[in-house]
mmCIF file of C-alpha atoms in Angstrom:
data_model
loop_
_atom_site.group_PDB
_atom_site.id
_atom_site.type_symbol
_atom_site.label_atom_id
_atom_site.label_comp_id
_atom_site.label_asym_id
_atom_site.label_seq_id
_atom_site.Cartn_x
_atom_site.Cartn_y
_atom_site.Cartn_z
ATOM 1 C CA MET A 1 0.000 0.000 0.000
ATOM 2 C CA GLY A 2 1.326 3.426 -0.925
ATOM 3 C CA ASN A 3 1.639 6.576 1.118
ATOM 4 C CA VAL A 4 -1.417 8.665 1.981
ATOM 5 C CA ILE A 5 0.677 11.842 2.067
ATOM 6 C CA ASP A 6 3.872 12.603 0.132
ATOM 7 C CA ILE A 7 5.717 15.875 0.760
ATOM 8 C CA LYS A 8 8.611 16.407 -1.641
ATOM 9 C CA ASP A 9 10.962 19.416 -1.511
ATOM 10 C CA VAL A 10 8.215 21.761 -0.336
ATOM 11 C CA SER A 11 9.014 25.437 0.194
ATOM 12 C CA MET A 12 6.607 28.239 1.031
ATOM 13 C CA ARG A 13 7.509 31.900 0.695
ATOM 14 C CA PHE A 14 5.359 34.881 1.610
ATOM 15 C CA ILE A 15 5.867 38.388 0.251
ATOM 16 C CA MET A 16 5.347 41.072 2.877
ATOM 17 C CA GLU A 17 5.196 44.845 2.604
ATOM 18 C CA GLN A 18 8.088 46.392 4.531
ATOM 19 C CA GLU A 19 6.383 49.726 5.192
ATOM 20 C CA ARG A 20 2.837 49.761 6.443
ATOM 21 C CA THR A 21 0.287 51.742 4.438
ATOM 22 C CA ASN A 22 -2.781 52.953 6.320
ATOM 23 C CA THR A 23 -5.162 53.452 3.393
ATOM 24 C CA LEU A 24 -5.815 51.931 -0.019
ATOM 25 C CA LYS A 25 -5.120 55.341 -1.596
ATOM 26 C CA GLU A 26 -1.695 55.518 0.029
ATOM 27 C CA TYR A 27 -0.955 51.972 -1.126
ATOM 28 C CA MET A 28 -1.961 52.745 -4.742
ATOM 29 C CA VAL A 29 0.107 55.957 -4.811
ATOM 30 C CA LYS A 30 3.189 54.081 -3.630
ATOM 31 C CA LEU A 31 2.474 51.296 -6.078
ATOM 32 C CA VAL A 32 2.265 53.712 -9.024
ATOM 33 C CA ARG A 33 5.405 55.537 -7.904
ATOM 34 C CA ARG A 34 7.138 52.195 -7.382
ATOM 35 C CA THR A 35 8.133 53.141 -3.858
ATOM 36 C CA LEU A 36 6.578 50.102 -2.220
ATOM 37 C CA ARG A 37 9.163 47.871 -0.630
ATOM 38 C CA PHE A 38 8.610 44.188 -0.050
ATOM 39 C CA SER A 39 10.542 41.494 1.753
ATOM 40 C CA GLY A 40 10.300 37.742 1.507
ATOM 41 C CA PHE A 41 9.578 35.376 4.389
ATOM 42 C CA GLU A 42 10.277 31.667 3.973
ATOM 43 C CA ALA A 43 7.831 29.687 6.121
ATOM 44 C CA LEU A 44 9.017 26.322 4.787
ATOM 45 C CA SER A 45 12.314 25.435 3.159
ATOM 46 C CA ASP A 46 12.816 22.258 1.106
ATOM 47 C CA VAL A 47 10.834 19.956 3.428
ATOM 48 C CA SER A 48 10.247 16.301 2.510
ATOM 49 C CA PHE A 49 8.505 13.471 4.352
ATOM 50 C CA SER A 50 5.849 10.819 3.726
ATOM 51 C CA ILE A 51 3.037 9.345 5.817
ATOM 52 C CA ARG A 52 1.673 5.829 5.421
ATOM 53 C CA PRO A 53 -1.963 4.775 5.994
ATOM 54 C CA GLY A 54 -2.843 4.356 9.657
ATOM 55 C CA GLU A 55 0.141 6.304 10.982
ATOM 56 C CA SER A 56 -0.188 8.774 13.850
ATOM 57 C CA VAL A 57 2.224 11.615 13.118
ATOM 58 C CA ALA A 58 2.809 14.822 15.070
ATOM 59 C CA LEU A 59 4.305 18.035 13.776
ATOM 60 C CA ILE A 60 6.210 19.726 16.582
ATOM 61 C CA GLY A 61 8.186 22.939 16.901
ATOM 62 C CA LYS A 62 8.061 26.424 18.356
ATOM 63 C CA ASN A 63 5.594 29.062 17.201
ATOM 64 C CA GLY A 64 6.573 30.192 13.712
ATOM 65 C CA SER A 65 8.276 26.922 12.853
ATOM 66 C CA GLY A 66 6.005 26.260 9.851
ATOM 67 C CA LYS A 67 3.705 23.607 11.341
ATOM 68 C CA SER A 68 0.387 25.284 10.562
ATOM 69 C CA THR A 69 1.592 26.357 7.127
ATOM 70 C CA MET A 70 2.436 22.741 6.342
ATOM 71 C CA LEU A 71 -0.994 21.584 7.513
ATOM 72 C CA LYS A 72 -2.732 24.184 5.340
ATOM 73 C CA ILE A 73 -0.741 23.049 2.302
ATOM 74 C CA ILE A 74 -1.600 19.407 2.986
ATOM 75 C CA ALA A 75 -5.273 20.283 3.493
ATOM 76 C CA GLY A 76 -5.328 22.237 0.222
ATOM 77 C CA VAL A 77 -5.990 25.597 1.869
ATOM 78 C CA MET A 78 -2.897 27.062 0.170
ATOM 79 C CA ASP A 79 -0.430 26.013 -2.527
ATOM 80 C CA ALA A 80 3.279 25.570 -1.921
ATOM 81 C CA THR A 81 5.679 27.947 -3.663
ATOM 82 C CA GLU A 82 7.890 25.021 -4.672
ATOM 83 C CA GLY A 83 7.757 21.257 -4.414
ATOM 84 C CA THR A 84 4.895 18.776 -4.624
ATOM 85 C CA VAL A 85 2.262 17.551 -2.194
ATOM 86 C CA THR A 86 0.338 14.383 -2.979
ATOM 87 C CA VAL A 87 -2.617 13.306 -0.831
ATOM 88 C CA ASN A 88 -4.236 9.941 -1.486
ATOM 89 C CA GLY A 89 -7.484 9.967 0.449
ATOM 90 C CA SER A 90 -10.050 12.333 1.893
ATOM 91 C CA ILE A 91 -9.120 14.817 4.621
ATOM 92 C CA ALA A 92 -11.147 16.082 7.571
ATOM 93 C CA PRO A 93 -9.225 19.211 8.582
ATOM 94 C CA LEU A 94 -9.629 20.831 11.980
ATOM 95 C CA ILE A 95 -7.040 23.549 11.499
ATOM 96 C CA GLU A 96 -8.559 26.809 12.697
ATOM 97 C CA LEU A 97 -11.433 27.511 15.033
ATOM 98 C CA GLY A 98 -14.527 28.297 13.008
ATOM 99 C CA ALA A 99 -12.904 27.557 9.645
ATOM 100 C CA GLY A 100 -15.745 26.815 7.235
ATOM 101 C CA PHE A 101 -18.392 28.142 9.642
ATOM 102 C CA ASP A 102 -20.722 31.009 8.776
ATOM 103 C CA PRO A 103 -21.189 33.091 11.961
ATOM 104 C CA ASP A 104 -24.658 34.226 10.880
ATOM 105 C CA LEU A 105 -25.934 30.665 10.524
ATOM 106 C CA THR A 106 -27.006 28.466 13.417
ATOM 107 C CA GLY A 107 -25.018 25.516 14.663
ATOM 108 C CA ARG A 108 -27.503 23.213 12.929
ATOM 109 C CA GLU A 109 -27.062 24.990 9.596
ATOM 110 C CA ASN A 110 -23.290 24.997 9.971
ATOM 111 C CA VAL A 111 -23.240 21.233 10.477
ATOM 112 C CA PHE A 112 -24.671 20.796 6.979
ATOM 113 C CA LEU A 113 -22.558 23.619 5.511
ATOM 114 C CA ASN A 114 -19.348 22.153 6.918
ATOM 115 C CA GLY A 115 -20.333 18.691 5.770
ATOM 116 C CA ALA A 116 -20.872 20.002 2.245
ATOM 117 C CA LEU A 117 -17.450 21.698 2.301
ATOM 118 C CA LEU A 118 -15.952 18.334 3.262
ATOM 119 C CA GLY A 119 -17.645 16.769 0.250
ATOM 120 C CA HIS A 120 -20.542 14.947 1.882
ATOM 121 C CA ARG A 121 -24.105 14.791 0.616
ATOM 122 C CA ARG A 122 -26.949 16.175 2.716
ATOM 123 C CA LYS A 123 -28.404 12.690 3.201
ATOM 124 C CA TYR A 124 -25.151 11.501 4.762
ATOM 125 C CA MET A 125 -25.088 14.495 7.117
ATOM 126 C CA GLU A 126 -28.737 13.946 8.045
ATOM 127 C CA GLU A 127 -27.925 10.358 8.989
ATOM 128 C CA ASN A 128 -25.071 11.515 11.226
ATOM 129 C CA TYR A 129 -26.591 14.761 12.502
ATOM 130 C CA ASP A 130 -27.946 13.489 15.839
ATOM 131 C CA SER A 131 -24.649 11.796 16.659
ATOM 132 C CA ILE A 132 -22.680 14.954 15.795
ATOM 133 C CA VAL A 133 -24.812 17.172 18.030
ATOM 134 C CA GLU A 134 -24.855 14.675 20.906
ATOM 135 C CA TYR A 135 -21.081 14.360 20.793
ATOM 136 C CA SER A 136 -20.604 18.146 20.771
ATOM 137 C CA GLU A 137 -22.859 18.488 23.861
ATOM 138 C CA LEU A 138 -24.418 21.584 22.266
ATOM 139 C CA GLU A 139 -28.037 20.429 22.056
ATOM 140 C CA GLN A 140 -29.259 23.542 23.895
ATOM 141 C CA PHE A 141 -27.411 25.902 21.560
ATOM 142 C CA ILE A 142 -27.631 24.150 18.207
ATOM 143 C CA ASP A 143 -30.247 26.599 16.857
ATOM 144 C CA VAL A 144 -28.335 29.680 18.029
ATOM 145 C CA PRO A 145 -26.169 31.619 15.502
ATOM 146 C CA VAL A 146 -22.535 30.547 15.716
ATOM 147 C CA ARG A 147 -21.428 34.158 16.244
ATOM 148 C CA SER A 148 -22.782 33.740 19.791
ATOM 149 C CA TYR A 149 -20.610 30.672 20.466
ATOM 150 C CA SER A 150 -17.486 30.772 22.585
ATOM 151 C CA SER A 151 -14.227 29.496 21.090
ATOM 152 C CA GLY A 152 -14.662 26.313 23.112
ATOM 153 C CA MET A 153 -18.147 25.717 21.686
ATOM 154 C CA ILE A 154 -16.875 26.241 18.147
ATOM 155 C CA ALA A 155 -14.066 23.768 18.802
ATOM 156 C CA ARG A 156 -16.583 21.218 20.089
ATOM 157 C CA LEU A 157 -18.787 21.485 17.024
ATOM 158 C CA GLY A 158 -15.872 21.551 14.581
ATOM 159 C CA PHE A 159 -14.197 18.527 16.139
ATOM 160 C CA SER A 160 -17.476 16.620 16.271
ATOM 161 C CA ILE A 161 -18.138 17.197 12.565
ATOM 162 C CA ALA A 162 -14.554 16.332 11.585
ATOM 163 C CA THR A 163 -14.575 13.027 13.464
ATOM 164 C CA HIS A 164 -18.055 11.948 12.352
ATOM 165 C CA VAL A 165 -17.476 12.355 8.626
ATOM 166 C CA ASP A 166 -16.031 9.479 6.630
ATOM 167 C CA ALA A 167 -12.472 10.719 6.016
ATOM 168 C CA ASP A 168 -9.207 8.817 5.615
ATOM 169 C CA ILE A 169 -7.041 11.480 7.264
ATOM 170 C CA LEU A 170 -7.824 13.560 10.349
ATOM 171 C CA VAL A 171 -5.782 16.774 10.592
ATOM 172 C CA VAL A 172 -5.868 18.460 14.012
ATOM 173 C CA ASP A 173 -4.062 21.702 14.847
ATOM 174 C CA GLU A 174 -3.974 22.911 18.475
ATOM 175 C CA VAL A 175 -7.747 23.313 18.717
ATOM 176 C CA LEU A 176 -7.991 20.847 21.587
ATOM 177 C CA ALA A 177 -6.234 23.378 23.800
ATOM 178 C CA VAL A 178 -9.622 25.121 23.929
ATOM 179 C CA GLY A 179 -12.475 23.783 26.029
ATOM 180 C CA ASP A 180 -12.894 21.990 29.314
ATOM 181 C CA TYR A 181 -10.821 19.049 30.504
ATOM 182 C CA ASN A 182 -13.569 16.430 30.182
ATOM 183 C CA PHE A 183 -14.269 17.285 26.552
ATOM 184 C CA GLN A 184 -10.539 17.243 25.750
ATOM 185 C CA GLN A 185 -10.295 13.728 27.180
ATOM 186 C CA LYS A 186 -13.274 12.655 25.065
ATOM 187 C CA CYS A 187 -11.531 14.048 21.976
ATOM 188 C CA TYR A 188 -8.354 12.108 22.709
ATOM 189 C CA LYS A 189 -10.358 8.887 23.099
ATOM 190 C CA THR A 190 -11.991 9.601 19.759
ATOM 191 C CA MET A 191 -8.609 10.034 18.092
ATOM 192 C CA ASP A 192 -7.532 6.696 19.573
ATOM 193 C CA LYS A 193 -10.642 5.192 17.967
ATOM 194 C CA VAL A 194 -9.815 6.843 14.631
ATOM 195 C CA LEU A 195 -6.383 5.208 14.728
ATOM 196 C CA ALA A 196 -7.843 1.846 15.740
ATOM 197 C CA GLU A 197 -10.011 2.013 12.602
ATOM 198 C CA GLY A 198 -6.864 2.272 10.497
ATOM 199 C CA ARG A 199 -7.283 5.928 9.605
ATOM 200 C CA THR A 200 -4.408 8.415 9.621
ATOM 201 C CA LEU A 201 -3.869 11.185 12.184
ATOM 202 C CA LEU A 202 -1.765 14.290 11.588
ATOM 203 C CA PHE A 203 -1.559 16.153 14.889
ATOM 204 C CA VAL A 204 -0.073 19.514 15.888
ATOM 205 C CA SER A 205 0.292 20.438 19.542
ATOM 206 C CA HIS A 206 2.685 22.145 21.930
ATOM 207 C CA ASP A 207 1.707 19.598 24.582
ATOM 208 C CA ILE A 208 4.576 17.122 24.230
ATOM 209 C CA ASP A 209 2.991 14.661 26.680
ATOM 210 C CA GLN A 210 -0.093 14.439 24.477
ATOM 211 C CA VAL A 211 2.075 14.073 21.377
ATOM 212 C CA LYS A 212 3.848 11.107 22.958
ATOM 213 C CA LYS A 213 0.541 9.617 24.064
ATOM 214 C CA LEU A 214 -1.230 9.916 20.697
ATOM 215 C CA CYS A 215 1.523 9.648 18.118
ATOM 216 C CA LYS A 216 4.143 7.057 17.323
ATOM 217 C CA ARG A 217 6.090 9.371 15.043
ATOM 218 C CA ALA A 218 7.055 13.046 15.182
ATOM 219 C CA VAL A 219 8.301 15.496 12.560
ATOM 220 C CA TRP A 220 10.190 18.433 14.084
ATOM 221 C CA LEU A 221 10.258 21.735 12.208
ATOM 222 C CA ASP A 222 12.159 24.885 13.094
ATOM 223 C CA HIS A 223 11.978 28.111 11.071
ATOM 224 C CA GLY A 224 10.673 26.089 8.133
ATOM 225 C CA HIS A 225 13.478 23.513 8.196
ATOM 226 C CA LEU A 226 13.105 19.804 8.900
ATOM 227 C CA MET A 227 15.135 19.104 12.046
ATOM 228 C CA ALA A 228 14.196 15.478 12.738
ATOM 229 C CA ASP A 229 11.727 12.776 11.720
ATOM 230 C CA GLY A 230 11.320 9.519 13.620
ATOM 231 C CA ASP A 231 10.088 7.826 16.782
ATOM 232 C CA ALA A 232 7.879 10.271 18.690
ATOM 233 C CA ASN A 233 9.541 9.721 22.064
ATOM 234 C CA GLN A 234 13.045 10.168 20.682
ATOM 235 C CA VAL A 235 12.246 13.209 18.536
ATOM 236 C CA CYS A 236 10.251 14.893 21.325
ATOM 237 C CA ASP A 237 13.060 14.318 23.841
ATOM 238 C CA ALA A 238 15.600 15.773 21.410
ATOM 239 C CA TYR A 239 13.302 18.765 20.832
ATOM 240 C CA LEU A 240 12.916 19.405 24.591
ATOM 241 C CA GLU A 241 16.682 19.199 25.112
ATOM 242 C CA TRP A 242 17.159 21.669 22.275
ATOM 243 C CA ILE A 243 14.584 24.015 23.832
ATOM 244 C CA LYS A 244 16.452 23.879 27.147
ATOM 245 C CA GLY A 245 19.684 24.657 25.333
ATOM 246 C CA GLN A 246 18.067 27.652 23.648
ATOM 247 C CA GLY A 247 17.097 28.969 27.067
ATOM 248 C CA ASP A 248 20.679 28.743 28.280
ATOM 249 C CA GLU A 249 21.976 30.950 25.486
#
């Protein structure tokens, strides 16, 4: 069986304006006069790794290391500047709180909207609707506009939808840091179930203990560069030692 995800020589560069412009008029004047100055920022630099079906893989690293950028490229939210990304299978991404939600629609309406964005027919979502709402523990608020939800409530609904749809790969980025302890524990049990079913988990968290608990493999990024890729315990320990060394400098 082949890989579900292949990352080959991926780089991602962003172009940023060096001098802030406060209005569109000011921006256009500078653009016409060719006085705008831009600088490049490389979020990822020549990164390569592959993931096989059923693997539990964590992306670790400090803030700004390129983890979320990599997840967005894998999920198809953005295209890499260089390199190739091949995904063989469907993805249920839980990358940003409220991503794919319309704040003016109710929780109920957003369940079907999010399901459609993930490629599922309405009939399929209707069959899974009760289970999604029960899992989210938002029965009392399901007909309230999402703009009234707290970040924890949005995380509950988003995670519930992502784990109830029929996807080969579950992509989770930090969102479990939001919400109460009991719901977090329920989410971790669900991810264990996802792995037991032979599906693939790509997990991003700063909680190294949870990374070790959930994932057998870790990919360590720093400033867009691949630092290590291997056994989760070994890579996480090396990362923590490196962090301690950074603090001593």
